[in-house]
CSV table of C-alpha atoms and ligand atoms in Angstrom, one decimal:
chain,number,residue,atom,x,y,z
O,291,MET,CA,71.3,47.8,-12.5
O,292,GLU,CA,72.7,51.3,-12.0
O,293,TYR,CA,72.7,53.8,-14.7
O,294,GLN,CA,75.4,56.5,-15.2
O,295,SER,CA,75.9,59.5,-17.4
O,296,THR,CA,78.9,59.7,-20.1
O,297,ARG,CA,80.0,63.3,-18.9
O,298,SER,CA,80.2,63.6,-15.1
O,299,LYS,CA,80.8,61.2,-12.3
O,300,ASP,CA,78.5,60.2,-9.2
O,301,TYR,CA,75.6,60.4,-11.4
O,302,SER,CA,73.5,57.2,-10.6
O,303,CYS,CA,69.9,56.3,-11.3
O,304,THR,CA,67.5,53.7,-12.4
O,305,SER,CA,66.5,52.4,-15.7
O,306,ALA,CA,63.1,53.8,-15.1
O,307,GLU,CA,64.6,57.2,-14.5
O,308,ALA,CA,67.2,56.8,-17.6
O,309,ILE,CA,64.3,56.0,-20.0
O,310,LYS,CA,61.9,58.9,-18.2
O,311,GLU,CA,64.7,61.6,-18.3
O,312,GLY,CA,66.0,60.5,-22.0
O,313,LEU,CA,69.2,63.0,-21.5
O,314,ALA,CA,71.2,63.3,-18.4
O,315,LYS,CA,70.9,66.7,-16.7
O,316,ASP,CA,74.7,67.3,-17.2
O,317,GLY,CA,74.2,66.8,-21.2
O,318,GLY,CA,75.6,63.4,-21.0
O,319,LEU,CA,74.0,60.4,-22.2
O,320,PHE,CA,72.9,57.3,-19.8
O,321,VAL,CA,74.7,54.1,-20.0
O,322,PRO,CA,74.5,50.9,-18.1
O,323,GLY,CA,76.9,50.4,-15.1
O,324,PHE,CA,77.9,47.3,-16.6
O,325,PHE,CA,77.2,44.7,-19.6
O,326,PRO,CA,75.6,41.5,-18.2
O,327,LYS,CA,77.3,38.4,-19.9
O,328,ILE,CA,75.4,35.7,-21.8
O,329,LEU,CA,77.4,32.4,-21.9
O,330,PRO,CA,77.4,30.4,-25.2
O,331,GLU,CA,75.3,27.7,-23.7
O,332,GLU,CA,72.8,30.4,-23.1
O,333,ILE,CA,72.8,31.6,-26.7
O,334,GLU,CA,72.2,28.0,-27.7
O,335,LYS,CA,69.0,27.8,-25.6
O,336,MET,CA,68.0,31.0,-26.9
O,337,ALA,CA,68.0,29.5,-30.3
O,338,GLU,CA,65.3,27.3,-29.6
O,339,ILE,CA,63.0,30.0,-28.4
O,340,GLY,CA,60.8,32.7,-30.0
O,341,TYR,CA,61.4,36.3,-30.5
O,342,ASN,CA,59.4,37.6,-27.6
O,343,ALA,CA,61.1,35.0,-25.3
O,344,ARG,CA,64.6,36.3,-26.5
O,345,ALA,CA,63.6,39.7,-26.2
O,346,PHE,CA,62.5,39.3,-22.5
O,347,ASN,CA,65.6,37.2,-21.7
O,348,ILE,CA,68.0,40.2,-22.8
O,349,LEU,CA,65.6,43.3,-21.6
O,350,ARG,CA,65.1,41.9,-18.1
O,351,ARG,CA,69.1,41.8,-17.7
O,352,PHE,CA,69.0,45.7,-18.0
O,353,LEU,CA,65.6,46.5,-16.7
O,354,THR,CA,66.2,45.5,-13.2
O,355,ASP,CA,63.9,47.8,-11.6
O,356,PHE,CA,60.8,46.3,-13.9
O,357,THR,CA,59.1,43.2,-12.7
O,358,ASP,CA,58.9,40.3,-15.1
O,359,LYS,CA,55.1,40.9,-15.9
O,360,GLU,CA,55.9,44.6,-16.8
O,361,ILE,CA,58.4,43.5,-19.2
O,362,SER,CA,56.9,40.7,-20.8
O,363,ASP,CA,53.8,42.7,-21.1
O,364,SER,CA,55.7,45.4,-22.8
O,365,VAL,CA,57.3,43.0,-25.1
O,366,ASN,CA,53.9,41.2,-26.3
O,367,ALA,CA,52.4,44.5,-26.7
O,368,ALA,CA,55.1,45.6,-29.2
O,369,TYR,CA,55.9,42.3,-31.1
O,370,ASN,CA,52.7,40.8,-32.2
O,371,LYS,CA,50.6,40.3,-35.6
O,372,THR,CA,49.2,43.6,-35.5
O,373,LYS,CA,52.1,45.4,-35.4
O,374,PHE,CA,54.6,43.0,-37.5
O,375,GLU,CA,53.7,41.3,-40.7
O,376,THR,CA,55.9,38.3,-39.9
O,377,GLU,CA,55.8,36.1,-36.9
O,378,SER,CA,59.7,36.0,-36.4
O,379,ILE,CA,59.8,40.0,-36.3
O,380,THR,CA,63.1,40.2,-37.7
O,381,PRO,CA,63.5,37.4,-40.1
O,382,VAL,CA,67.0,36.5,-41.7
O,383,TYR,CA,67.4,36.1,-45.4
O,384,LYS,CA,70.2,34.0,-46.9
O,385,LEU,CA,71.9,35.6,-49.9
O,386,ASN,CA,74.6,33.0,-50.2
O,387,ASN,CA,76.9,31.0,-48.2
O,388,GLN,CA,78.2,33.9,-46.8
O,389,VAL,CA,76.3,36.7,-46.9
O,390,TYR,CA,72.9,37.1,-45.0
O,391,PHE,CA,70.3,40.1,-44.6
O,392,LEU,CA,68.8,40.7,-41.3
O,393,GLU,CA,65.3,42.1,-42.4
O,394,LEU,CA,64.2,44.6,-39.7
O,395,TRP,CA,61.4,46.4,-41.7
O,396,HIS,CA,58.4,44.2,-41.4
O,397,GLY,CA,56.8,46.6,-38.7
O,398,LEU,CA,54.0,49.0,-39.5
O,399,THR,CA,56.0,51.9,-40.8
O,400,CYS,CA,58.7,49.4,-43.0
O,401,ALA,CA,61.7,50.6,-41.4
O,402,PHE,CA,63.9,49.1,-38.4
O,403,LYS,CA,63.0,51.9,-36.0
O,404,ASP,CA,59.6,50.2,-35.5
O,405,VAL,CA,61.4,47.5,-33.5
O,406,ALA,CA,62.2,50.0,-30.9
O,407,LEU,CA,59.6,52.4,-31.2
O,408,GLN,CA,56.8,50.1,-30.9
O,409,ILE,CA,58.2,48.8,-27.1
O,410,LEU,CA,59.2,52.3,-26.1
O,411,PRO,CA,56.0,53.7,-25.1
O,412,HIS,CA,55.1,50.9,-23.2
O,413,LEU,CA,58.8,51.1,-21.3
O,414,LEU,CA,58.2,55.0,-20.8
O,415,THR,CA,54.8,55.1,-19.7
O,416,ARG,CA,55.6,52.3,-17.0
O,417,SER,CA,58.8,54.2,-16.2
O,418,ILE,CA,56.9,57.4,-15.6
O,419,GLU,CA,54.6,55.3,-13.0
O,420,LYS,CA,57.5,53.6,-11.4
O,421,THR,CA,59.2,57.0,-10.4
O,422,GLY,CA,56.0,58.0,-8.7
O,423,ASP,CA,55.4,60.7,-11.4
O,424,GLY,CA,51.8,61.8,-12.7
O,425,ARG,CA,52.7,63.9,-15.5
O,426,THR,CA,51.8,63.4,-19.0
O,427,ALA,CA,55.0,62.9,-21.3
O,428,VAL,CA,55.4,65.1,-24.3
O,429,ILE,CA,57.6,63.1,-26.6
O,430,LEU,CA,59.7,65.8,-28.8
O,431,VAL,CA,61.3,64.0,-32.2
O,432,ALA,CA,63.5,65.4,-34.6
O,433,THR,CA,63.6,62.8,-37.4
O,434,SER,CA,65.5,62.4,-40.9
O,435,GLY,CA,62.4,60.5,-42.0
O,436,ASP,CA,62.1,56.9,-40.4
O,437,THR,CA,62.2,57.8,-36.7
O,438,GLY,CA,59.5,60.2,-37.0
O,439,LYS,CA,56.8,58.0,-38.3
O,440,ALA,CA,57.5,55.1,-36.3
O,441,ALA,CA,57.6,57.0,-32.9
O,442,LEU,CA,54.0,58.7,-34.1
O,443,GLU,CA,52.8,55.0,-34.6
O,444,GLY,CA,54.4,53.8,-31.5
O,445,PHE,CA,53.0,56.6,-29.4
O,446,ARG,CA,49.5,57.5,-31.3
O,447,ASP,CA,46.7,57.4,-28.9
O,448,VAL,CA,48.9,55.7,-25.7
O,449,ALA,CA,47.5,57.3,-22.6
O,450,GLY,CA,49.6,59.4,-20.8
O,451,THR,CA,51.7,60.7,-23.8
O,452,LYS,CA,51.6,63.3,-26.6
O,453,ILE,CA,54.0,63.6,-29.4
O,454,ALA,CA,55.5,66.2,-31.8
O,455,VAL,CA,57.5,65.3,-34.9
O,456,PHE,CA,59.7,67.8,-36.6
O,457,TYR,CA,61.3,66.5,-40.1
O,458,PRO,CA,63.5,68.4,-42.5
O,459,GLU,CA,60.9,69.5,-44.9
O,460,SER,CA,63.0,68.4,-48.3
O,461,GLY,CA,65.0,65.6,-46.9
O,462,VAL,CA,62.5,62.9,-46.7
O,463,SER,CA,61.1,60.7,-49.4
O,464,GLY,CA,57.4,61.1,-51.2
O,465,ILE,CA,56.2,58.0,-49.1
O,466,GLN,CA,58.0,59.2,-45.8
O,467,LYS,CA,56.4,62.4,-46.0
O,468,LEU,CA,52.8,61.3,-46.9
O,469,GLN,CA,53.3,58.6,-44.0
O,470,MET,CA,53.9,61.8,-41.6
O,471,THR,CA,51.5,64.3,-43.0
O,472,THR,CA,48.8,61.8,-42.7
O,473,GLN,CA,49.4,60.5,-39.3
O,474,GLU,CA,46.2,59.7,-37.1
O,475,GLY,CA,45.8,59.9,-33.6
O,476,GLU,CA,44.4,62.5,-31.2
O,477,ASN,CA,47.8,63.0,-29.1
O,478,VAL,CA,50.2,63.9,-32.2
O,479,ALA,CA,51.4,66.7,-34.2
O,480,VAL,CA,53.9,66.9,-37.1
O,481,GLY,CA,55.7,70.0,-38.6
O,482,GLY,CA,58.2,70.4,-41.6
O,483,ILE,CA,61.3,72.1,-40.6
O,484,LEU,CA,63.2,74.6,-43.2
O,485,GLY,CA,66.5,73.3,-42.7
O,486,ASN,CA,68.3,69.8,-42.6
O,487,PHE,CA,68.2,67.2,-40.0
O,488,ASP,CA,71.1,68.6,-37.9
O,489,ASP,CA,69.1,71.8,-37.6
O,490,ALA,CA,66.0,70.2,-36.5
O,491,GLN,CA,67.9,67.6,-34.3
O,492,THR,CA,69.7,70.6,-32.7
O,493,ALA,CA,66.6,73.0,-32.2
O,494,VAL,CA,64.9,70.0,-30.4
O,495,LYS,CA,67.9,69.5,-27.9
O,496,GLN,CA,67.6,73.3,-27.2
O,497,ILE,CA,64.2,73.1,-26.3
O,498,PHE,CA,65.1,70.0,-23.8
O,499,THR,CA,67.7,72.5,-22.1
O,500,ASP,CA,65.3,75.3,-22.0
O,501,GLU,CA,64.4,75.5,-18.3
O,502,GLU,CA,61.9,78.2,-18.6
O,503,TYR,CA,60.1,76.3,-21.1
O,504,LYS,CA,60.2,73.1,-19.1
O,505,SER,CA,59.0,74.6,-15.6
O,506,GLU,CA,56.1,76.2,-17.8
O,507,LEU,CA,55.1,72.9,-18.8
O,508,ASP,CA,55.7,71.2,-15.6
O,509,LYS,CA,53.2,73.7,-14.1
O,510,LYS,CA,50.7,72.3,-16.4
O,511,GLY,CA,51.2,68.8,-15.6
O,512,TYR,CA,53.6,68.0,-18.6
O,513,MET,CA,57.2,66.8,-18.9
O,514,LEU,CA,59.4,66.7,-22.1
O,515,SER,CA,60.8,63.3,-23.0
O,516,SER,CA,63.1,62.1,-26.1
O,517,ALA,CA,62.3,59.2,-28.5
O,518,ASN,CA,65.3,59.7,-30.3
O,519,SER,CA,68.0,57.2,-30.1
O,520,ILE,CA,69.8,58.9,-27.4
O,521,ASN,CA,66.9,57.5,-25.2
O,522,TRP,CA,68.2,54.0,-23.4
O,523,GLY,CA,64.6,52.9,-24.0
O,524,ARG,CA,65.4,53.0,-27.7
O,525,LEU,CA,68.6,51.3,-27.7
O,526,VAL,CA,68.1,48.5,-25.3
O,527,PRO,CA,65.4,46.7,-27.7
O,528,GLN,CA,67.9,46.9,-30.7
O,529,ILE,CA,70.5,44.6,-28.8
O,530,VAL,CA,67.8,41.8,-29.2
O,531,TYR,CA,68.0,41.4,-32.9
O,532,TYR,CA,71.6,41.0,-32.8
O,533,PHE,CA,71.4,37.9,-30.6
O,534,SER,CA,68.2,36.9,-32.5
O,535,ALA,CA,69.8,36.8,-35.9
O,536,TYR,CA,72.7,34.8,-34.6
O,537,CYS,CA,70.4,32.6,-32.8
O,538,ASP,CA,68.4,32.1,-36.2
O,539,LEU,CA,71.6,31.2,-38.1
O,540,LEU,CA,72.6,28.8,-35.3
O,541,LYS,CA,69.1,27.1,-35.4
O,542,SER,CA,69.2,26.6,-39.3
O,543,GLU,CA,72.9,25.4,-38.8
O,544,GLU,CA,74.3,28.0,-40.9
O,545,ILE,CA,77.0,28.4,-38.1
O,546,LYS,CA,78.2,26.3,-35.1
O,547,SER,CA,77.7,27.6,-31.4
O,548,GLY,CA,80.5,30.1,-30.7
O,549,GLU,CA,81.4,30.6,-34.4
O,550,GLN,CA,82.4,34.5,-34.8
O,551,VAL,CA,80.4,36.8,-37.1
O,552,ASN,CA,80.3,40.0,-38.8
O,553,PHE,CA,77.4,42.7,-38.7
O,554,VAL,CA,77.3,45.3,-41.2
O,555,VAL,CA,75.3,48.3,-40.2
O,556,PRO,CA,74.0,51.0,-42.4
O,557,THR,CA,74.8,54.1,-39.9
O,558,GLY,CA,73.6,57.7,-39.3
O,559,ASN,CA,73.1,58.4,-35.6
O,560,PHE,CA,75.2,55.4,-34.3
O,561,GLY,CA,72.6,53.9,-32.4
O,562,ASP,CA,71.8,50.7,-34.3
O,563,ILE,CA,75.7,49.8,-34.7
O,564,LEU,CA,76.2,50.8,-30.9
O,565,ALA,CA,73.5,48.1,-30.0
O,566,GLY,CA,75.6,45.4,-31.9
O,567,TYR,CA,78.6,46.6,-29.9
O,568,TYR,CA,76.7,46.3,-26.7
O,569,ALA,CA,75.7,42.7,-27.9
O,570,LYS,CA,79.5,42.0,-28.5
O,571,LEU,CA,80.2,43.1,-24.9
O,572,MET,CA,77.4,41.0,-23.8
O,573,GLY,CA,79.4,38.0,-25.4
O,574,LEU,CA,77.6,37.7,-28.8
O,575,PRO,CA,80.6,36.3,-31.0
O,576,ILE,CA,81.0,39.2,-33.1
O,577,ASN,CA,84.3,39.7,-35.2
O,578,LYS,CA,84.0,42.7,-36.7
O,579,LEU,CA,81.1,45.6,-36.7
O,580,ILE,CA,81.3,47.1,-40.1
O,581,CYS,CA,80.2,50.9,-40.2
O,582,ALA,CA,78.4,51.7,-43.4
O,583,SER,CA,78.1,55.6,-44.4
O,584,ASN,CA,76.6,57.1,-47.4
O,585,LYS,CA,78.2,60.4,-49.0
O,586,ASN,CA,78.1,62.3,-45.6
O,587,ASN,CA,81.2,60.1,-44.6
O,588,VAL,CA,82.1,61.7,-41.1
O,589,LEU,CA,82.2,58.3,-39.3
O,590,THR,CA,84.5,56.7,-42.0
O,591,ASP,CA,86.9,59.5,-41.8
O,592,PHE,CA,86.8,59.1,-37.9
O,593,ILE,CA,87.3,55.6,-37.8
O,594,ASN,CA,90.1,56.0,-40.2
O,595,THR,CA,91.9,59.0,-38.8
O,596,GLY,CA,90.6,59.6,-35.3
O,597,VAL,CA,89.6,63.2,-36.1
O,598,TYR,CA,85.5,63.8,-35.8
O,599,SER,CA,84.9,66.9,-37.8
O,600,ARG,CA,81.4,68.1,-38.5
O,601,ASN,CA,83.0,71.2,-40.5
O,602,ARG,CA,82.0,69.6,-43.9
O,603,SER,CA,79.3,69.8,-46.7
O,604,PHE,CA,76.1,68.1,-45.9
O,605,TYR,CA,74.8,66.1,-48.8
O,606,ARG,CA,71.2,65.0,-49.1
O,607,THR,CA,71.3,61.4,-50.5
O,608,SER,CA,68.7,58.6,-51.6
O,609,SER,CA,69.6,57.3,-47.8
O,610,PRO,CA,68.0,60.3,-45.9
O,611,SER,CA,67.9,58.6,-42.4
O,612,MET,CA,71.5,58.3,-42.7
O,613,ASP,CA,72.3,61.9,-43.9
O,614,ILE,CA,73.7,62.9,-40.3
O,615,LEU,CA,76.9,64.8,-39.6
O,616,VAL,CA,76.7,64.5,-35.7
O,617,SER,CA,76.4,61.0,-34.7
O,618,SER,CA,75.1,61.5,-31.2
O,619,ASN,CA,75.2,57.7,-30.0
O,620,LEU,CA,79.0,57.9,-30.6
O,621,GLU,CA,79.4,59.3,-27.1
O,622,ARG,CA,78.5,55.9,-25.9
O,623,PHE,CA,80.9,54.1,-27.7
O,624,LEU,CA,83.6,56.5,-26.9
O,625,TYR,CA,82.9,56.1,-23.3
O,626,ASP,CA,83.0,52.7,-23.2
O,627,ILE,CA,86.1,52.3,-25.5
O,628,THR,CA,88.0,54.6,-23.5
O,629,GLY,CA,87.2,52.8,-20.0
O,630,LYS,CA,84.8,55.4,-19.1
O,631,ASP,CA,87.0,58.5,-19.2
O,632,ARG,CA,84.2,61.2,-18.6
O,633,VAL,CA,86.6,64.2,-18.2
O,634,ARG,CA,87.7,63.5,-21.9
O,635,ILE,CA,84.2,62.5,-23.0
O,636,LYS,CA,82.9,66.0,-21.9
O,637,ASP,CA,86.1,67.9,-23.6
O,638,TRP,CA,85.7,66.2,-27.0
O,639,MET,CA,81.5,67.0,-26.9
O,640,GLU,CA,82.4,70.6,-25.6
O,641,SER,CA,85.0,70.9,-28.8
O,642,LEU,CA,82.6,69.4,-31.1
O,643,SER,CA,79.9,71.9,-30.2
O,644,SER,CA,82.3,75.0,-30.1
O,645,LYS,CA,84.8,74.1,-32.7
O,646,GLY,CA,82.8,71.3,-34.6
O,647,GLU,CA,85.5,68.8,-34.1
O,648,TYR,CA,87.6,66.8,-32.0
O,649,GLU,CA,90.5,64.4,-32.0
O,650,VAL,CA,91.0,61.1,-30.1
O,651,PRO,CA,94.9,59.8,-29.1
O,652,ASP,CA,96.4,57.3,-31.0
O,653,ILE,CA,95.6,54.4,-28.3
O,654,THR,CA,91.8,55.3,-28.7
O,655,LYS,CA,92.2,55.0,-32.4
O,656,GLN,CA,93.4,51.8,-32.2
O,657,LYS,CA,90.9,50.5,-29.9
O,658,ILE,CA,88.2,51.7,-32.2
O,659,LYS,CA,89.8,50.0,-35.2
O,660,GLU,CA,90.0,46.6,-33.4
O,661,VAL,CA,86.2,46.8,-33.2
O,662,LEU,CA,85.1,48.8,-36.2
O,663,TRP,CA,85.7,49.0,-39.7
O,664,GLY,CA,84.4,52.1,-41.7
O,665,GLY,CA,83.7,52.7,-45.1
O,666,PHE,CA,81.5,54.5,-47.2
O,667,CYS,CA,79.4,54.7,-50.6
O,668,ASN,CA,78.4,57.5,-52.9
O,669,GLU,CA,75.2,58.0,-54.7
O,670,GLU,CA,76.3,56.1,-58.0
O,671,ASP,CA,77.7,53.0,-56.3
O,672,THR,CA,74.4,52.8,-53.9
O,673,LEU,CA,72.1,52.8,-57.0
O,674,PHE,CA,74.8,50.2,-58.7
O,675,SER,CA,74.5,47.8,-55.7
O,676,ILE,CA,70.9,47.9,-55.8
O,677,LYS,CA,70.7,46.7,-59.6
O,678,ASP,CA,73.8,44.4,-59.2
O,679,THR,CA,72.3,42.6,-56.0
O,680,PHE,CA,68.8,42.7,-57.8
O,681,GLU,CA,70.5,40.8,-61.3
O,682,ALA,CA,72.6,38.6,-59.4
O,683,TYR,CA,70.2,37.3,-56.7
O,684,GLY,CA,66.5,38.8,-57.6
O,685,TYR,CA,66.8,40.6,-54.4
O,686,ILE,CA,66.0,43.9,-53.8
O,687,MET,CA,67.3,46.4,-51.4
O,688,ASP,CA,66.4,49.7,-50.2
O,689,PRO,CA,68.8,52.4,-50.9
O,690,HIS,CA,70.1,52.2,-46.9
O,691,THR,CA,70.7,48.4,-47.2
O,692,ALA,CA,72.5,49.0,-50.4
O,693,VAL,CA,74.8,51.2,-48.5
O,694,GLY,CA,75.4,48.3,-46.2
O,695,LYS,CA,76.1,45.8,-49.2
O,696,ASN,CA,78.4,48.1,-51.2
O,697,VAL,CA,80.5,48.7,-48.0
O,698,TYR,CA,80.7,45.0,-47.2
O,699,ASP,CA,81.7,44.4,-50.6
O,700,GLN,CA,84.5,46.8,-50.1
O,701,TYR,CA,85.7,45.2,-46.8
O,702,LEU,CA,85.5,41.7,-48.6
O,703,PHE,CA,87.8,43.1,-51.3
O,704,GLU,CA,90.2,44.9,-49.0
O,705,THR,CA,90.5,42.3,-46.3
O,706,GLY,CA,89.5,39.1,-47.8
O,707,ASP,CA,87.7,38.2,-44.5
O,708,ASP,CA,85.3,35.1,-45.5
O,709,THR,CA,83.6,35.3,-42.0
O,710,LYS,CA,79.9,34.8,-42.3
O,711,SER,CA,78.2,38.3,-42.4
O,712,ILE,CA,75.0,39.4,-41.7
O,713,ILE,CA,73.8,42.9,-43.1
O,714,LEU,CA,71.3,44.8,-41.4
O,715,SER,CA,68.4,45.6,-43.7
O,716,THR,CA,67.0,48.7,-42.4
O,717,ALA,CA,64.1,49.7,-44.6
O,718,SER,CA,61.6,48.2,-47.0
O,719,PRO,CA,62.3,49.0,-50.8
O,720,PHE,CA,58.9,50.0,-51.1
O,721,LYS,CA,59.5,53.0,-48.9
O,722,PHE,CA,61.9,54.2,-51.4
O,723,ASN,CA,60.1,53.1,-54.4
O,724,LYS,CA,61.4,55.9,-56.9
O,725,ASP,CA,65.3,55.4,-56.1
O,726,VAL,CA,64.9,51.8,-56.3
O,727,LEU,CA,63.1,51.6,-59.3
O,728,GLU,CA,65.5,54.1,-60.9
O,729,ALA,CA,68.5,52.1,-59.9
O,730,ILE,CA,67.0,48.9,-61.8
O,731,ARG,CA,65.4,49.9,-64.8
O,732,GLY,CA,66.5,53.9,-64.9
O,733,LYS,CA,64.5,57.2,-65.0
O,734,SER,CA,60.8,56.9,-65.5
O,735,GLU,CA,58.2,59.8,-66.4
O,736,ASN,CA,56.0,58.3,-63.6
O,737,THR,CA,56.0,60.1,-60.3
O,738,ASP,CA,52.7,59.1,-58.9
O,739,GLU,CA,53.9,57.4,-55.4
O,740,PHE,CA,51.0,54.7,-56.0
O,741,THR,CA,51.8,53.8,-59.5
O,742,LEU,CA,55.5,53.2,-58.4
O,743,LEU,CA,54.4,51.0,-55.5
O,744,GLU,CA,52.6,48.9,-57.9
O,745,GLU,CA,55.2,48.6,-60.6
O,746,LEU,CA,57.8,47.9,-57.7
O,747,SER,CA,55.6,45.2,-56.7
O,748,HIS,CA,55.2,43.7,-60.1
O,749,LEU,CA,59.2,43.9,-60.7
O,750,ALA,CA,60.1,42.5,-57.2
O,751,GLY,CA,57.4,39.8,-56.9
O,752,MET,CA,56.7,41.4,-53.4
O,753,LYS,CA,53.4,42.4,-51.8
O,754,ILE,CA,53.1,46.0,-51.3
O,755,PRO,CA,53.0,46.6,-47.4
O,756,ASN,CA,49.5,47.1,-46.3
O,757,SER,CA,50.2,50.5,-44.3
O,758,LEU,CA,51.9,51.8,-47.5
O,759,LYS,CA,48.8,50.7,-49.7
O,760,ALA,CA,46.5,52.5,-47.1
O,761,LEU,CA,48.0,55.9,-47.6
O,762,LYS,CA,46.4,56.4,-50.8
O,763,SER,CA,42.9,57.0,-49.2
O,764,LYS,CA,44.2,59.2,-46.2
O,765,GLU,CA,43.7,62.8,-45.7
O,766,ILE,CA,46.6,65.0,-45.1
O,767,ARG,CA,46.3,66.4,-41.6
O,768,PHE,CA,49.5,68.4,-41.0
O,769,PRO,CA,50.6,70.2,-43.8
O,770,ASP,CA,52.5,73.0,-41.9
O,771,SER,CA,55.8,73.9,-42.4
O,772,ILE,CA,57.8,76.0,-39.8
O,773,ASP,CA,60.8,77.9,-38.8
O,774,LYS,CA,63.0,76.7,-35.9
O,775,ALA,CA,61.9,79.7,-34.1
O,776,GLU,CA,58.3,78.9,-34.1
O,777,MET,CA,59.0,75.2,-32.7
O,778,LYS,CA,57.6,76.0,-28.9
O,779,GLU,CA,54.4,77.7,-30.0
O,780,PHE,CA,53.7,75.0,-32.5
O,781,ILE,CA,53.8,72.4,-29.9
O,782,ASN,CA,51.8,74.4,-27.3
O,783,SER,CA,49.0,74.9,-29.7
O,784,LYS,CA,48.9,71.6,-31.8
O,785,LEU,CA,49.1,69.5,-28.9
O,786,LYS,CA,47.0,71.8,-26.6
O,787,LEU,CA,49.4,72.2,-24.0
B,887,PLP,C1,67.7,55.2,-38.6
B,887,PLP,C2,68.1,54.6,-40.0
B,887,PLP,C3,69.4,54.3,-40.2
B,887,PLP,C4,70.5,54.7,-39.3
B,887,PLP,O1,70.4,54.2,-38.3
B,887,PLP,P1,71.0,54.9,-36.7
B,887,PLP,O2,70.7,54.4,-35.6
B,887,PLP,O3,70.8,56.3,-36.9
B,887,PLP,O4,72.6,54.4,-37.1
B,887,PLP,C5,69.6,53.4,-41.3
B,887,PLP,N1,68.5,52.9,-42.0
B,887,PLP,C6,67.3,53.3,-42.0
B,887,PLP,C7,66.5,52.9,-42.9
B,887,PLP,C8,66.9,54.2,-40.8
B,887,PLP,O5,65.6,54.6,-40.5
């Protein structure tokens, strides 16, 4: 399988090169040349096998320059009992006859990003080897909270890698911050950025295009690589759980073979929902992909008007991993929906960075609406949905998942579409204990993170995830808050480059 760039023609590379490079040299994103089709009979067979075998089946169709052994070793290193608290890896919870939650947060850091970031280091180190490159990978990550911790856990002490993570200092939850500042491992560094997620992401992107810095590193035997959701090695493992959820519903006879379902995806950088679109292109019977945003509703406006504009206020919300104004992976979606119109994509992306906006023509708008339904949910309604769903079903959602549930309810009300719908549950409620408790029983005096975990556990009748419980006794290793301008120095000194 050949990989191409979204921005210029005649760009062709292998999956190992795409994973190693992260971002194409022309500034575009890597995309597979085509999407292999999976027939309904094959999906039925996949219902009979476990998560790892499903993952192997999907990955080998895209990573054609990897051997079967390389793929299965990577899959097994990522998805096992030491990394996930459930054997089914991404279990499906039935809420009622029409609505299901795909729980993606049973990994070490309690957010869906573990599913991709546990396997990425194995794909990346193999990619570096396969391309005959002996350098050490230096992973740079800008995070709105969950990616950073998941990447740190995924890359921690993996030979041939070092990792630096930057998060917006006052844009993450108390638990998220503790998870990162206490990170263990010899090859890791963490810095709090004075600014928001977009500031952190822009600054990291600038380092990636800083040729002088890169050649300096190259001389010392290092290469920069990304673990953000623009990396193909992050996206491809996410396609798996869309198939897996469908297979689980087939197996439990909730749906019939070939029956269409909707997926509802709490969205930020557009990576997760893009993986769902790719699953649809491969033949998974998906009716609508429902794109759920929080108060930062740039995608809702885009889907409904065709104008993408980042010239708007930025809000900090209780779903910080979705506090994003530039959804990078949308570029890949537009690339496909316009029939690979690279000239246009390049224009739009240039307009986005110079003017802060672009508009797509009517025909593109229509095509987008055939696939996506966009909605958003403000802070009050997010908290209301948590309470309402708990009172009706005894099921507790984190704020990101609650945005998804709220937008699904809006969709149902507006369209009356009774297609069975799977809401992606993207984080454990324990990770956002304070807001979840506040939603259910009102404000409390208590602010100690660990007391809050106990209280939530009591209320929900759920066990506190081991990895969060363990934070209590960990030492703060990375208290630093840094200015964007100091990032390179910080990386060099902390990672001893
Ligand atoms: C990252 C994240 C999202 C958004 O996913 P994207 O791929 O950026 O759209 C939603 N919920 C949680 C909990 C996340 O960590």
